[in-house]
Amino acid sequence: LSIIVNGKALEQLLKDQKGDENSEARFLELANACRVVVACRVSPAQKSLLVRMIGKPKIWDSRSPVTLAIGDGANDVAMIQEARVGVGISGNEGLQAANSAD
């Protein structure tokens, strides 16, 4: 099972934005049931918040989720640093992402 979520959907779901605790909890429950969560067209703040939320250890599960973040620019640095495994790609946007990666 996997889920793909975009920035507008996250904005409505996350309590730090326009959502409430119930919508965030339901989204997190769905995300935790997935093997893969892909975010596209999200803000830098949403990127790091999503990685942090999903990467938190769960009380009911002794296994800690493994988060992988892949980015290619300065706007991806916070997300890359928040993930357990951070991959930075050097390219047109410079080396900031690559320099902050594992």
mmCIF file of C-alpha atoms in Angstrom:
data_model
loop_
_atom_site.group_PDB
_atom_site.id
_atom_site.type_symbol
_atom_site.label_atom_id
_atom_site.label_comp_id
_atom_site.label_asym_id
_atom_site.label_seq_id
_atom_site.Cartn_x
_atom_site.Cartn_y
_atom_site.Cartn_z
ATOM 1 C CA LEU A 1 0.000 0.000 0.000
ATOM 2 C CA SER A 2 1.318 3.462 -0.842
ATOM 3 C CA ILE A 3 0.012 7.009 -0.821
ATOM 4 C CA ILE A 4 0.847 10.097 -2.856
ATOM 5 C CA VAL A 5 -0.044 13.443 -1.334
ATOM 6 C CA ASN A 6 0.390 16.980 -2.631
ATOM 7 C CA GLY A 7 0.853 20.299 -0.868
ATOM 8 C CA LYS A 8 -2.783 21.418 -1.132
ATOM 9 C CA ALA A 9 -3.987 18.174 0.463
ATOM 10 C CA LEU A 10 -1.406 18.430 3.245
ATOM 11 C CA GLU A 11 -2.461 22.005 3.910
ATOM 12 C CA GLN A 12 -5.993 20.782 4.649
ATOM 13 C CA LEU A 13 -4.802 17.830 6.755
ATOM 14 C CA LEU A 14 -2.016 19.161 8.977
ATOM 15 C CA LYS A 15 -2.926 20.933 12.209
ATOM 16 C CA ASP A 16 0.075 23.278 11.823
ATOM 17 C CA GLN A 17 -1.670 24.601 8.716
ATOM 18 C CA LYS A 18 -5.438 24.642 7.993
ATOM 19 C CA GLY A 19 -6.253 21.165 9.289
ATOM 20 C CA ASP A 20 -7.171 20.026 12.780
ATOM 21 C CA GLU A 21 -5.924 17.318 15.145
ATOM 22 C CA ASN A 22 -8.521 14.822 13.912
ATOM 23 C CA SER A 23 -7.658 15.204 10.222
ATOM 24 C CA GLU A 24 -3.939 14.994 10.975
ATOM 25 C CA ALA A 25 -4.397 11.881 13.132
ATOM 26 C CA ARG A 26 -6.470 10.152 10.433
ATOM 27 C CA PHE A 27 -3.902 11.015 7.757
ATOM 28 C CA LEU A 28 -1.054 9.789 9.965
ATOM 29 C CA GLU A 29 -2.930 6.542 10.624
ATOM 30 C CA LEU A 30 -3.281 6.019 6.865
ATOM 31 C CA ALA A 31 0.340 6.980 6.213
ATOM 32 C CA ASN A 32 1.560 4.557 8.881
ATOM 33 C CA ALA A 33 -0.363 1.732 7.211
ATOM 34 C CA CYS A 34 1.539 2.390 3.980
ATOM 35 C CA ARG A 35 4.928 1.047 3.019
ATOM 36 C CA VAL A 36 5.596 4.200 0.966
ATOM 37 C CA VAL A 37 4.471 7.820 1.302
ATOM 38 C CA VAL A 38 5.348 10.127 -1.587
ATOM 39 C CA ALA A 39 4.906 13.887 -1.354
ATOM 40 C CA CYS A 40 4.923 16.117 -4.415
ATOM 41 C CA ARG A 41 4.493 19.845 -4.900
ATOM 42 C CA VAL A 42 4.846 20.556 -1.172
ATOM 43 C CA SER A 43 6.443 23.505 0.607
ATOM 44 C CA PRO A 44 9.808 23.142 2.374
ATOM 45 C CA ALA A 45 8.030 23.333 5.755
ATOM 46 C CA GLN A 46 5.580 20.606 4.734
ATOM 47 C CA LYS A 47 8.445 18.406 3.554
ATOM 48 C CA SER A 48 10.291 18.405 6.855
ATOM 49 C CA LEU A 49 7.085 18.190 8.927
ATOM 50 C CA LEU A 50 5.875 15.151 6.985
ATOM 51 C CA VAL A 51 9.211 13.367 7.355
ATOM 52 C CA ARG A 52 9.272 14.148 11.100
ATOM 53 C CA MET A 53 5.683 12.939 11.641
ATOM 54 C CA ILE A 54 6.098 9.702 9.745
ATOM 55 C CA GLY A 55 9.518 8.972 11.219
ATOM 56 C CA LYS A 56 8.385 9.066 14.846
ATOM 57 C CA PRO A 57 8.515 5.667 16.561
ATOM 58 C CA LYS A 58 5.091 4.172 17.211
ATOM 59 C CA ILE A 59 4.087 2.897 20.655
ATOM 60 C CA TRP A 60 2.444 -0.217 19.209
ATOM 61 C CA ASP A 61 5.343 -1.137 16.923
ATOM 62 C CA SER A 62 8.871 -1.942 18.090
ATOM 63 C CA ARG A 63 10.240 -1.159 14.621
ATOM 64 C CA SER A 64 11.039 2.464 13.943
ATOM 65 C CA PRO A 65 10.021 3.721 10.492
ATOM 66 C CA VAL A 66 12.817 4.394 8.034
ATOM 67 C CA THR A 67 12.441 7.695 6.255
ATOM 68 C CA LEU A 68 14.237 8.459 3.004
ATOM 69 C CA ALA A 69 14.289 12.001 1.660
ATOM 70 C CA ILE A 70 15.652 12.872 -1.767
ATOM 71 C CA GLY A 71 16.188 16.462 -2.815
ATOM 72 C CA ASP A 72 18.105 18.571 -5.282
ATOM 73 C CA GLY A 73 18.053 22.111 -3.918
ATOM 74 C CA ALA A 74 18.361 24.388 -0.923
ATOM 75 C CA ASN A 75 14.611 24.098 -0.240
ATOM 76 C CA ASP A 76 15.127 20.370 0.429
ATOM 77 C CA VAL A 77 17.836 20.713 3.091
ATOM 78 C CA ALA A 78 15.507 20.638 6.149
ATOM 79 C CA MET A 79 13.723 17.556 4.803
ATOM 80 C CA ILE A 80 17.002 15.768 4.043
ATOM 81 C CA GLN A 81 18.351 16.488 7.516
ATOM 82 C CA GLU A 82 15.109 15.327 9.176
ATOM 83 C CA ALA A 83 15.120 11.940 7.407
ATOM 84 C CA ARG A 84 16.927 8.881 8.667
ATOM 85 C CA VAL A 85 18.483 8.580 5.195
ATOM 86 C CA GLY A 86 19.014 11.798 3.272
ATOM 87 C CA VAL A 87 20.021 11.864 -0.377
ATOM 88 C CA GLY A 88 21.085 15.094 -2.004
ATOM 89 C CA ILE A 89 21.441 15.391 -5.743
ATOM 90 C CA SER A 90 23.813 17.986 -7.129
ATOM 91 C CA GLY A 91 22.497 19.727 -10.180
ATOM 92 C CA ASN A 92 21.218 23.005 -11.554
ATOM 93 C CA GLU A 93 20.127 24.249 -8.147
ATOM 94 C CA GLY A 94 23.606 23.960 -6.626
ATOM 95 C CA LEU A 95 25.205 21.786 -3.998
ATOM 96 C CA GLN A 96 23.222 22.673 -0.851
ATOM 97 C CA ALA A 97 21.177 19.454 -0.911
ATOM 98 C CA ALA A 98 24.195 17.290 -1.681
ATOM 99 C CA ASN A 99 26.242 18.926 1.079
ATOM 100 C CA SER A 100 23.526 18.255 3.690
ATOM 101 C CA ALA A 101 22.940 14.613 2.729
ATOM 102 C CA ASP A 102 24.190 11.455 4.407
#
